[in-house]
Coordinates of C-alpha atoms in Angstrom, one line a residue:
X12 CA 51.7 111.2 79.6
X13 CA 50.1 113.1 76.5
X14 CA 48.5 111.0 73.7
X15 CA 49.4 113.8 71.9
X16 CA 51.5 112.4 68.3
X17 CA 54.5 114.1 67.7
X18 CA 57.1 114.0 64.8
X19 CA 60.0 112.7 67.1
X20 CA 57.7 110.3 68.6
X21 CA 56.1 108.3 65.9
X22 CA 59.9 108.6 64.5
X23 CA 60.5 106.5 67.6
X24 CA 57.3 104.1 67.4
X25 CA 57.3 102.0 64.4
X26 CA 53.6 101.2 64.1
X27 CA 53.2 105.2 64.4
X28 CA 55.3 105.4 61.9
X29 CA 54.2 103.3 59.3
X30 CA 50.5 104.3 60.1
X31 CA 52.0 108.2 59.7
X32 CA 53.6 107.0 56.0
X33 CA 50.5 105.0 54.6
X34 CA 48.3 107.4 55.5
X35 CA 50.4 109.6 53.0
X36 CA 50.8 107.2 49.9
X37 CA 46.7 106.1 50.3
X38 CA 46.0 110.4 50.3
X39 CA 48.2 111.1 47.3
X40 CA 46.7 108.8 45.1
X41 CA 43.1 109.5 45.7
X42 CA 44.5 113.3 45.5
X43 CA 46.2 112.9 41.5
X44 CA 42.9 112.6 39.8
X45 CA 41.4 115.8 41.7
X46 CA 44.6 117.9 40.6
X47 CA 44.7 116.4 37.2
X48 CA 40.8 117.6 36.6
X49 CA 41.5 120.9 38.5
X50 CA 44.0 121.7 36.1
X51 CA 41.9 121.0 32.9
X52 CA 39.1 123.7 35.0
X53 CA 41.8 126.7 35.1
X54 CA 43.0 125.8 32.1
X55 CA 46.5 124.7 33.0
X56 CA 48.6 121.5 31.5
X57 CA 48.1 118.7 33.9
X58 CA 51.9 118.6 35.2
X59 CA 51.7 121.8 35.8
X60 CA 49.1 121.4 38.8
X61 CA 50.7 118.2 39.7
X62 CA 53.9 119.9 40.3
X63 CA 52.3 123.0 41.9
X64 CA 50.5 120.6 44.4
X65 CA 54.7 118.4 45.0
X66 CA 55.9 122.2 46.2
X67 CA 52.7 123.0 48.5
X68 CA 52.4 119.7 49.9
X69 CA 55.8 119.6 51.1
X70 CA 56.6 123.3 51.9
X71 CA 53.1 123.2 53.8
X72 CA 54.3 120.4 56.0
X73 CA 57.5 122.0 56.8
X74 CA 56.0 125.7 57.8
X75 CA 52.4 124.9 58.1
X76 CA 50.8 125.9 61.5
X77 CA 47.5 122.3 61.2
X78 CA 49.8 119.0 60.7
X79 CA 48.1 116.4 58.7
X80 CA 46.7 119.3 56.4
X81 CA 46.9 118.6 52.9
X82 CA 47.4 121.3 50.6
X83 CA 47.7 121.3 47.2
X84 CA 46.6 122.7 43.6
X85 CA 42.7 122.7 44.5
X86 CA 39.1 123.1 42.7
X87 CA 38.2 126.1 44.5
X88 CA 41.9 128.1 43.4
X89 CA 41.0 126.5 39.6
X90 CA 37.7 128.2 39.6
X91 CA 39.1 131.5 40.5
X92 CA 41.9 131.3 38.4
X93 CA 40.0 130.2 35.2
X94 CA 38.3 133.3 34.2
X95 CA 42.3 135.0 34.0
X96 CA 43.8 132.2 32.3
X97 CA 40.3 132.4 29.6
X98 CA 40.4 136.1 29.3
X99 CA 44.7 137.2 29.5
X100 CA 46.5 133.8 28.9
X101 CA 48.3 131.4 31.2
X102 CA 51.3 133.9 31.5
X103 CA 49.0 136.2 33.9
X104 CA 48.9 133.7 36.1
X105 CA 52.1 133.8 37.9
X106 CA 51.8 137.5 39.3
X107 CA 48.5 136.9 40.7
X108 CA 49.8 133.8 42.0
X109 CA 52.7 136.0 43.9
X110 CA 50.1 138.6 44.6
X111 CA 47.9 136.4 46.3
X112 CA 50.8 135.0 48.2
X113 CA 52.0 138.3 49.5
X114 CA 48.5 138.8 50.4
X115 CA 48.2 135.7 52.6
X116 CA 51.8 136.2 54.6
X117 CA 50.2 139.7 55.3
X118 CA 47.0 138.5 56.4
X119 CA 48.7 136.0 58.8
X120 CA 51.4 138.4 59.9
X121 CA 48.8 140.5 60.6
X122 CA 46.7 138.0 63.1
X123 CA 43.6 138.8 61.0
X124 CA 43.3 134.5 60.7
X125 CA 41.6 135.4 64.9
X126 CA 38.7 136.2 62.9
X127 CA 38.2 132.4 62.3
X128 CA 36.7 132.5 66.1
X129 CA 33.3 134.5 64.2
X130 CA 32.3 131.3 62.5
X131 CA 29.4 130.2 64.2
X132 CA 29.1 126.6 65.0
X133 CA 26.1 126.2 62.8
X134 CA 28.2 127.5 59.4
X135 CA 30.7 125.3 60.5
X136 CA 28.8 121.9 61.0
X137 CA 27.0 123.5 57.6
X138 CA 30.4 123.5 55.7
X139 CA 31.3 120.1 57.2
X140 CA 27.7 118.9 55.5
X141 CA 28.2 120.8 52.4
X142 CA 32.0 119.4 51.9
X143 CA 30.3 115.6 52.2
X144 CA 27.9 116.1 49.7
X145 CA 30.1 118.0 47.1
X146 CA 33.1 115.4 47.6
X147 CA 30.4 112.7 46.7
X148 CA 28.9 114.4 43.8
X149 CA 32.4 114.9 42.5
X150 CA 32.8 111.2 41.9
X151 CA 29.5 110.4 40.5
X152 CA 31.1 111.8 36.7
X153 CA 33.4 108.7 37.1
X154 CA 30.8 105.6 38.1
X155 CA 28.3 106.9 35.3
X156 CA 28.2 105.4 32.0
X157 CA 31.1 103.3 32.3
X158 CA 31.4 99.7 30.8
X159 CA 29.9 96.9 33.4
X160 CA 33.5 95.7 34.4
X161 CA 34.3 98.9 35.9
X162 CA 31.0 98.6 38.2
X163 CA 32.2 95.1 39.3
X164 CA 35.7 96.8 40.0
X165 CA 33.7 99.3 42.1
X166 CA 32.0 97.0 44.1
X167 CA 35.4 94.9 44.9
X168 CA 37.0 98.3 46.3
X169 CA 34.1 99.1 48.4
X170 CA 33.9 95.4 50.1
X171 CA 37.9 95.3 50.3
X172 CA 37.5 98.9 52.3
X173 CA 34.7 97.1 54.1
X174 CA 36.3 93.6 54.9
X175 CA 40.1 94.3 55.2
X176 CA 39.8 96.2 59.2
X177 CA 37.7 92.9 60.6
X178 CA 41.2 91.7 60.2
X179 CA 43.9 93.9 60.1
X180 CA 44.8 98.0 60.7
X181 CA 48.0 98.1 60.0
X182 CA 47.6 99.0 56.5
X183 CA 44.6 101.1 55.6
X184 CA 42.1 99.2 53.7
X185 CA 41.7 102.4 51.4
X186 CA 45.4 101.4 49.9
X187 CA 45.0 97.7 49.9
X188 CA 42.3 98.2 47.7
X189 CA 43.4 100.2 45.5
X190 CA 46.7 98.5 44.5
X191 CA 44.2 95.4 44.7
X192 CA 42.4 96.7 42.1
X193 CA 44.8 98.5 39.9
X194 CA 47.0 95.0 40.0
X195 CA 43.6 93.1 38.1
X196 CA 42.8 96.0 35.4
X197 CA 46.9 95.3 34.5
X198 CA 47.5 91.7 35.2
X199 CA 43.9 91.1 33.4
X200 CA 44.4 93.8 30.6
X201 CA 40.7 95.2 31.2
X202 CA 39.9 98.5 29.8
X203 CA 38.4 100.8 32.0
X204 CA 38.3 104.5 32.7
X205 CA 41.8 105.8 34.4
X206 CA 43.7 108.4 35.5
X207 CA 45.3 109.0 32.2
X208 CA 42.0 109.6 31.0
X209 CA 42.0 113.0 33.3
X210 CA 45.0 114.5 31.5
X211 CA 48.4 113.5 29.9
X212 CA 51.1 112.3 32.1
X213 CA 54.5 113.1 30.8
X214 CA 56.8 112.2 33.7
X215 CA 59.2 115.6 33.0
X216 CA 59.5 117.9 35.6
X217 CA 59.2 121.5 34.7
X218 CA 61.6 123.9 34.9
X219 CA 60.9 127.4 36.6
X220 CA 58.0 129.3 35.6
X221 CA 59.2 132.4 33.5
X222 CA 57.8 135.9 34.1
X223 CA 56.3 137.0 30.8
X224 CA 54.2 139.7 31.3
X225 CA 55.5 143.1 32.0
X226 CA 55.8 143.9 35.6
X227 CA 53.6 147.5 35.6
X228 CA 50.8 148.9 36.7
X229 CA 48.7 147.4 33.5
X230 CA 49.6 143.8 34.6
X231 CA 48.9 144.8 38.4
X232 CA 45.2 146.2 36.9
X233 CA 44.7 142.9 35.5
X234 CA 45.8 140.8 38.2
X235 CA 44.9 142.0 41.5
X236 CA 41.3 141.0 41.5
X237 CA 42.0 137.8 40.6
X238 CA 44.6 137.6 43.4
X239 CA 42.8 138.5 46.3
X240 CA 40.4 136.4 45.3
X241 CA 42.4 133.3 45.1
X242 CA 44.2 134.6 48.4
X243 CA 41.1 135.0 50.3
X244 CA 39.3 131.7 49.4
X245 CA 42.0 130.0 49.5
X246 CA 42.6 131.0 53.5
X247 CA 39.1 130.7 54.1
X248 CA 39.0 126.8 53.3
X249 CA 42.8 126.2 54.4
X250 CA 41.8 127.7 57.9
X251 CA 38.2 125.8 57.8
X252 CA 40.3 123.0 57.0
X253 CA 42.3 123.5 59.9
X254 CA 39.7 123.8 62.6
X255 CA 37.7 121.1 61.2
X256 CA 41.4 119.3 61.8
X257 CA 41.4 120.8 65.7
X258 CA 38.0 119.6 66.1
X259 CA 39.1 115.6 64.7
X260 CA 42.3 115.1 66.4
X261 CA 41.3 117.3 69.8
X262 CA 44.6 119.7 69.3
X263 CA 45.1 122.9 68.6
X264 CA 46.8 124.7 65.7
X265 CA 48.5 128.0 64.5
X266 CA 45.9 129.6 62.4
X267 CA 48.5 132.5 61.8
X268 CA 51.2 130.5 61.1
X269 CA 49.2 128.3 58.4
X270 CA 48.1 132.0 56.7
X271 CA 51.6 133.0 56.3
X272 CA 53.0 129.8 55.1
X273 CA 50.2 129.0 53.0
X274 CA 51.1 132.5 51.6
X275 CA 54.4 131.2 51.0
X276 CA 53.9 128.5 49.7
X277 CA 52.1 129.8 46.9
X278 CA 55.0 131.6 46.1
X279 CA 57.2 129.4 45.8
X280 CA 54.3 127.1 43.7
X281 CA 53.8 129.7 41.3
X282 CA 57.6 129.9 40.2
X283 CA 58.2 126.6 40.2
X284 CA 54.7 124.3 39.1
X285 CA 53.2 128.0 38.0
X286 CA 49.4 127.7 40.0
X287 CA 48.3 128.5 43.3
X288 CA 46.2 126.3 45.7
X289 CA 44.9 125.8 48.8
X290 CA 44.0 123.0 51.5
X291 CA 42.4 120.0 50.1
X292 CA 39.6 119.0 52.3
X293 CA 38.4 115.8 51.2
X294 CA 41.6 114.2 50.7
X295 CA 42.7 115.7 54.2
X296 CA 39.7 114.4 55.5
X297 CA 41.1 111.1 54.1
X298 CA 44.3 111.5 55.5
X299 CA 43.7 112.3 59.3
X300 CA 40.2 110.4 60.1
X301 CA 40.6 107.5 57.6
X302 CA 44.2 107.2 57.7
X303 CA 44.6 108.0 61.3
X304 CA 47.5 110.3 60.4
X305 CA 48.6 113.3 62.8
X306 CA 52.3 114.5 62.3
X307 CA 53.8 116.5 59.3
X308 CA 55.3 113.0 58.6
X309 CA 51.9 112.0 56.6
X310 CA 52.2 115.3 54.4
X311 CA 55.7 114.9 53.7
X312 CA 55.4 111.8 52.7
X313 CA 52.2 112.4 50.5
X314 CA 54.5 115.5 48.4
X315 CA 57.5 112.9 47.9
X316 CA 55.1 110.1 46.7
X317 CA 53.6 112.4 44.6
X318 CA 56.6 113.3 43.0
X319 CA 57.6 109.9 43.2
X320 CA 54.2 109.0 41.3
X321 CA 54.5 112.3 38.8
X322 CA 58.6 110.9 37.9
X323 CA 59.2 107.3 38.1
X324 CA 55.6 105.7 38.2
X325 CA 53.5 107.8 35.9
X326 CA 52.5 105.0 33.6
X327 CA 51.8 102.8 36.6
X328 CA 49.7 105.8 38.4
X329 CA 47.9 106.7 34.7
X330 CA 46.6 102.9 34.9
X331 CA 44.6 102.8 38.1
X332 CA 40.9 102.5 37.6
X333 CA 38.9 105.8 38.3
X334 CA 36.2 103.6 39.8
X335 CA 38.7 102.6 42.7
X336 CA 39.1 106.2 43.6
X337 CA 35.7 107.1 43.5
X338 CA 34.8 104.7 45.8
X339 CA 37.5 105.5 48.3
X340 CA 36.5 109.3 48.3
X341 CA 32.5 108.3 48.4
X342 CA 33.4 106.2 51.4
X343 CA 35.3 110.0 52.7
X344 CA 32.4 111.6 51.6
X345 CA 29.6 110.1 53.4
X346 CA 31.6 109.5 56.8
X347 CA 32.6 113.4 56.5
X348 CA 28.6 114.5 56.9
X349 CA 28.0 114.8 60.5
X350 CA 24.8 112.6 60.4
X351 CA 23.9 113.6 64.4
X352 CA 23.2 117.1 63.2
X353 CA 20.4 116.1 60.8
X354 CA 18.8 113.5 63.3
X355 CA 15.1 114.5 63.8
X356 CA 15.2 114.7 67.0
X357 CA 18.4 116.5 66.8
X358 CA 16.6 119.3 64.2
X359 CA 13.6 119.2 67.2
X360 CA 16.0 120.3 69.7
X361 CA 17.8 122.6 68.0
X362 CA 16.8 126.1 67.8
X363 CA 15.1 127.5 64.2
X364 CA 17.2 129.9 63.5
X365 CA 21.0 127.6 63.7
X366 CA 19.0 125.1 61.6
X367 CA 18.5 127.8 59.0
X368 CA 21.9 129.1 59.5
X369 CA 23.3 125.2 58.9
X370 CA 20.8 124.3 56.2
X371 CA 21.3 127.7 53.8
X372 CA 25.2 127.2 54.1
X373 CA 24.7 123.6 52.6
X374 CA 22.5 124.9 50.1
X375 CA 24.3 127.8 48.9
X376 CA 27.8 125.9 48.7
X377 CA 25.9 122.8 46.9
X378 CA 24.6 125.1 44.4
X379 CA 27.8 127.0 44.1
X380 CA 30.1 124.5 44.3
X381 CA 32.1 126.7 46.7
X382 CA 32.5 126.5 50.2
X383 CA 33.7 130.0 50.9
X384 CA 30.6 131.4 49.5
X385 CA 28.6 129.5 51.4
X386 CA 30.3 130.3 54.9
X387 CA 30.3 134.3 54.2
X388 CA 26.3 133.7 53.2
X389 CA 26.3 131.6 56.4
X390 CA 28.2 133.6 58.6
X391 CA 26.0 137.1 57.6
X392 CA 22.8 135.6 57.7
X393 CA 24.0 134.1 61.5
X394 CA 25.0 137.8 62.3
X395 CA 21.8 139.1 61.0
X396 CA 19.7 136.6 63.3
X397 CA 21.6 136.8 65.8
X398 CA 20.7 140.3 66.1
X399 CA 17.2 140.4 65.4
X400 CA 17.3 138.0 68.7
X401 CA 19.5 140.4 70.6
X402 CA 17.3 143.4 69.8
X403 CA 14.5 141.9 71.5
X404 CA 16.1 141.4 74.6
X405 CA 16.1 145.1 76.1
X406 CA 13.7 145.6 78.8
X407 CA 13.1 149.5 80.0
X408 CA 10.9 149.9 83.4
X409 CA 9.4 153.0 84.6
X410 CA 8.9 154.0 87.7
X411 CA 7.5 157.7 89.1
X412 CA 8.2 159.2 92.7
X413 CA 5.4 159.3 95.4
X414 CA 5.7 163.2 95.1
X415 CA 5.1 162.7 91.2
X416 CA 7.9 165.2 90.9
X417 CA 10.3 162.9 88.9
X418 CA 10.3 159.7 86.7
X419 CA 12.7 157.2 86.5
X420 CA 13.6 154.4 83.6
X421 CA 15.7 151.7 84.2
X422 CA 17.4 150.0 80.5
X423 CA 18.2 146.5 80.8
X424 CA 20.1 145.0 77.9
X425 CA 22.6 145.7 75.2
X426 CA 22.1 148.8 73.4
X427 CA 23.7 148.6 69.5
X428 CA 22.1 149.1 66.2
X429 CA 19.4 146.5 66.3
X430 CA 18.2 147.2 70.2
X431 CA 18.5 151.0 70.4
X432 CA 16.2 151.7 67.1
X433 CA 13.4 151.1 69.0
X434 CA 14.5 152.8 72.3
X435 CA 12.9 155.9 71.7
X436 CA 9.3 154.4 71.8
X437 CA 9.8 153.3 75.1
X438 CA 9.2 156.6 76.9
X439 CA 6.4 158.5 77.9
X440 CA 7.2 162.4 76.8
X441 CA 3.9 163.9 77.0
X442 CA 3.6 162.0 80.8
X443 CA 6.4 162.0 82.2
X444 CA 7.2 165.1 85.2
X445 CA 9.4 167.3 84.9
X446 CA 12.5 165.6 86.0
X447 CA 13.6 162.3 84.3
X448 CA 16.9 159.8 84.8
X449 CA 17.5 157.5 82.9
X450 CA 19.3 154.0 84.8
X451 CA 21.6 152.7 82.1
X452 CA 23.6 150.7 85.0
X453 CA 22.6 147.4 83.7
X454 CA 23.4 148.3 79.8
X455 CA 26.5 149.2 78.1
X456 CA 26.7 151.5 74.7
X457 CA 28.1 149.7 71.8
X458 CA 27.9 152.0 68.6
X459 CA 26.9 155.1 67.6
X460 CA 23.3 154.7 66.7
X461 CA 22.6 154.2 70.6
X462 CA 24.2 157.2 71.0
X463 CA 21.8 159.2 68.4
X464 CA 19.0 157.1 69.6
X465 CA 19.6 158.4 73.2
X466 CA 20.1 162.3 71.5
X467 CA 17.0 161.9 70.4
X468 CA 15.6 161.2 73.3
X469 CA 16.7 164.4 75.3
X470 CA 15.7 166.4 72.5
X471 CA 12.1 165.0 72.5
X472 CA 11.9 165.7 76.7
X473 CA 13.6 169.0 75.8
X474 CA 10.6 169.7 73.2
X475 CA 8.0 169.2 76.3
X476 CA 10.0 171.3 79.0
X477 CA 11.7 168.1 80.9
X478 CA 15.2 167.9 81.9
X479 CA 16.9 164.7 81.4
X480 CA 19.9 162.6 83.1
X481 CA 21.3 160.1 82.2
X482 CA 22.9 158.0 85.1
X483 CA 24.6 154.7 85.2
X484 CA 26.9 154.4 82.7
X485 CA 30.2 152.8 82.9
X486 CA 33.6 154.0 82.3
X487 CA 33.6 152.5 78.6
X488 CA 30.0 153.7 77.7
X489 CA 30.5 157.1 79.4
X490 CA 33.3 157.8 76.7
X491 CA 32.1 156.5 74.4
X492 CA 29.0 158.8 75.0
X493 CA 30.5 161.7 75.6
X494 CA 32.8 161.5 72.5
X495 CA 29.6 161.7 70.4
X496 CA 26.9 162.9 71.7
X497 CA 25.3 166.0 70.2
X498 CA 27.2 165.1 66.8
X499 CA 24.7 163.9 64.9
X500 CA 22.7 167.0 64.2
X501 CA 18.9 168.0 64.8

């Protein structure tokens, strides 16, 4: 039988169940604090993110290709949108919203969300790194310079966290703590940093976002970089997101099917909420390794108890301590780092250049702030390596006939950009007899600089009176070869 959790089958199991549903509660309230400062970076009202993050959650669960993803209004989405809403006004930010949904359902209509299979596994244990640090320096802001009490109140989260599995599982230790905590700052009246403090909590549910900018070429001018820009960084972390998901629970997903819906669900955010988002790592990080969750159940539930929360329990929501959540996130934070991959004698085994590759992706997203910035630095500078290794692999032999009538090179290797350079040093012009083959049996032609390289090396023979064949090729190469040669001029 599969251990596999499905929908119908923790429906069936109550401890699955109830392990699917706390899960959810425990991730929405260590995700309200995150929205509600996400919203004062883009320059949104508070409720406005909040609600935004009620429509992704739950359309993401019903359409979304990762369960146990949680997506909502996000930091990386605020950053790209605040520069718009600073600049134009909050009413631009609806058609770049739509525009970076219709953007993202092409992109995963399209199957372009295969390219996820580039990301070396270096940039990916370097985002995994990067993501633990940045979720832990996120919450230092709220245990710095705050009155003694809430230190105390700090310390009794982290040992409830700590104490609470010895003896029970059944409800995560995160949540206990929490409503632990939040019960003494009320019972006891003790003033200390809250949510409320992040950003005011009305409890009204907005209505639909109106359009109120003129829909014409002038709005699209002002819109459209801002829209791919939120629709590409915010597939880039909902599809890391995903696969660092695959890679926790050991199933696959639909990278496709999360572009499209994510696209969709942005939509549908930005008329109703009025922001666009994107996967929330940390807090799904929370939700699938801490809580254990792995159905849509845990998502669904976490977008109806956040509306729940936003409705009917905003004063009680705006009154737990900041402290508490920090603690339960720095907890997510330092379990998310994969500590094996910065072991000495990990780093000793490991070769230099996916150490580089892993240790310049965490410094470039730690000093950004952003993760997709640090995987395209990772990603190119793993390319660019990983060439430089490649080009060095090509091995040419020569070999001349007892009569010394003809010469004959065999190329070993493959022959692209970064290998075929350097091809034309390899042969002896001046030396060689009159008749020359080249062996390209064991090498294949991948792009047109091999081509011009191997041009210019008939043309050199040609210069000292040798004639030249080139032998071996396979079917691939041989069109490939024949489509361009002699196109690239003298």
């Amino acid at each position: 039988m599969s251990n596999t959790v499905t929908v119908l089958r923790a429906l069936r199991s109550p401890r699955l169940l109830s392990r699917e549903v706390l899960a959810g509660m425990v991730t929405t309230l260590a995700l309200v604090p995150e929205v509600i400062s996400f919203s004062i970076v883009a320059g949104v009202d508070p409720m406005v993110s909040l609600v935004a993050s009620i429509v992704l959650a739950i359309t993401m669960s019903i359409l979304g290709g990762r369960p146990g993803v949680i997506t909502a209004a996000a930091g990386s989405v605020a950053l790209v949108i605040a520069p718009l809403v600073h600049s134009h006004g909050v009413q631009y930010v609806l058609p770049a919203v739509i525009l970076a949904g219709i953007v993202q359902i092409v992109f995963g209509f399209a199957g372009l969300a295969r390219l996820m299979r580039f990301i070396p596994r270096s940039v990916m244990i370097g985002f995994v790194n990067a993501l633990g640090i940045l979720i832990f320096l996120a919450q230092v802001p709220h245990v710095i310079g705050v009155p003694w009490l809430a230190y105390l109140l700090f310390a009794l989260t982290l040992a409830i966290i700590f104490i609470v599995p010895r003896f029970t599982r059944a409800v995560p230790s995160p949540l206990i703590a929490i409503v632990a905590v939040t019960a003494i700052v009320i019972i006891a009246r003790l003033v200390v940093p809250d949510v409320a403090d992040e950003g005011p909590l009305t409890g009204q549910l907005p209505g639909i976002t109106p359009f109120l900018v003129p829909l014409d070429l002038d709005t699209l001018q002002i819109v459209w970089p801002t829209a791919l820009s939120v629709a590409f960084v915010g597939l880039m972390e909902t599809l890391l997101t995903a696969k660092l998901v695959d890679d926790l629970t050991d199933t696959p997903s639909h990278k496709g099917r999360e572009s499209w819906a994510l696209g969709v669900s942005n939509i549908l955010a930005g008329f109703y909420g009025g922001i666009a988002g994107c996967a929330m790592i940390g807090q799904t990080v929370l939700n699938v390794k801490t809580g254990r969750a792995r159905t849509r159940i845990s998502t669904t539930v976490a977008g109806v108890f956040l509306l729940a929360l936003v409705t009917g329990l905003s004063s009680i929501m705006g009154q737990i301590p900041m402290v508490a959540l920090a603690a339960v996130m720095m907890i997510v934070a330092v379990s998310t780092v994969d500590w094996h991959s910065v072991k000495p004698s990990t780093l000793r085994r490991m070769p230099v250049p996916e150490t580089l590759v892993m240790v310049v992706t965490v410094v470039v997203v730690v000093a950004t702030g952003n993760l997709a910035y640090g995987v395209l630095v990772g990603v190119v500078l793993a390319m660019v390596l990983f060439a430089r290794r490649v080009a060095h692999v090509i091995a040419v032999s020569r070999t001349v006939a007892d009569e010394g009538d003809a010469a004959h090179y065999e190329v070993t290797g493959p022959l692209f950009f970064g290998s075929s350079n350097d091809l034309v040093d390899r042969f002896s012009y001046a030396d060689d007899p009159a008749l020359v083959t080249i062996d390209l049996s064991r090498a294949q032609i991948w792009d047109a600089s091999t081509v011009a390289a191997l041009d210019s090396i008939e043309n050199k023979y040609r210069e000292h009176g040798v004639s030249v064949e080139i032998a071996g090729l396979d079917e691939r190469s041989t069109v490939f070869h024949q489509r361009l040669t002699g196109r690239f001029g003298a």
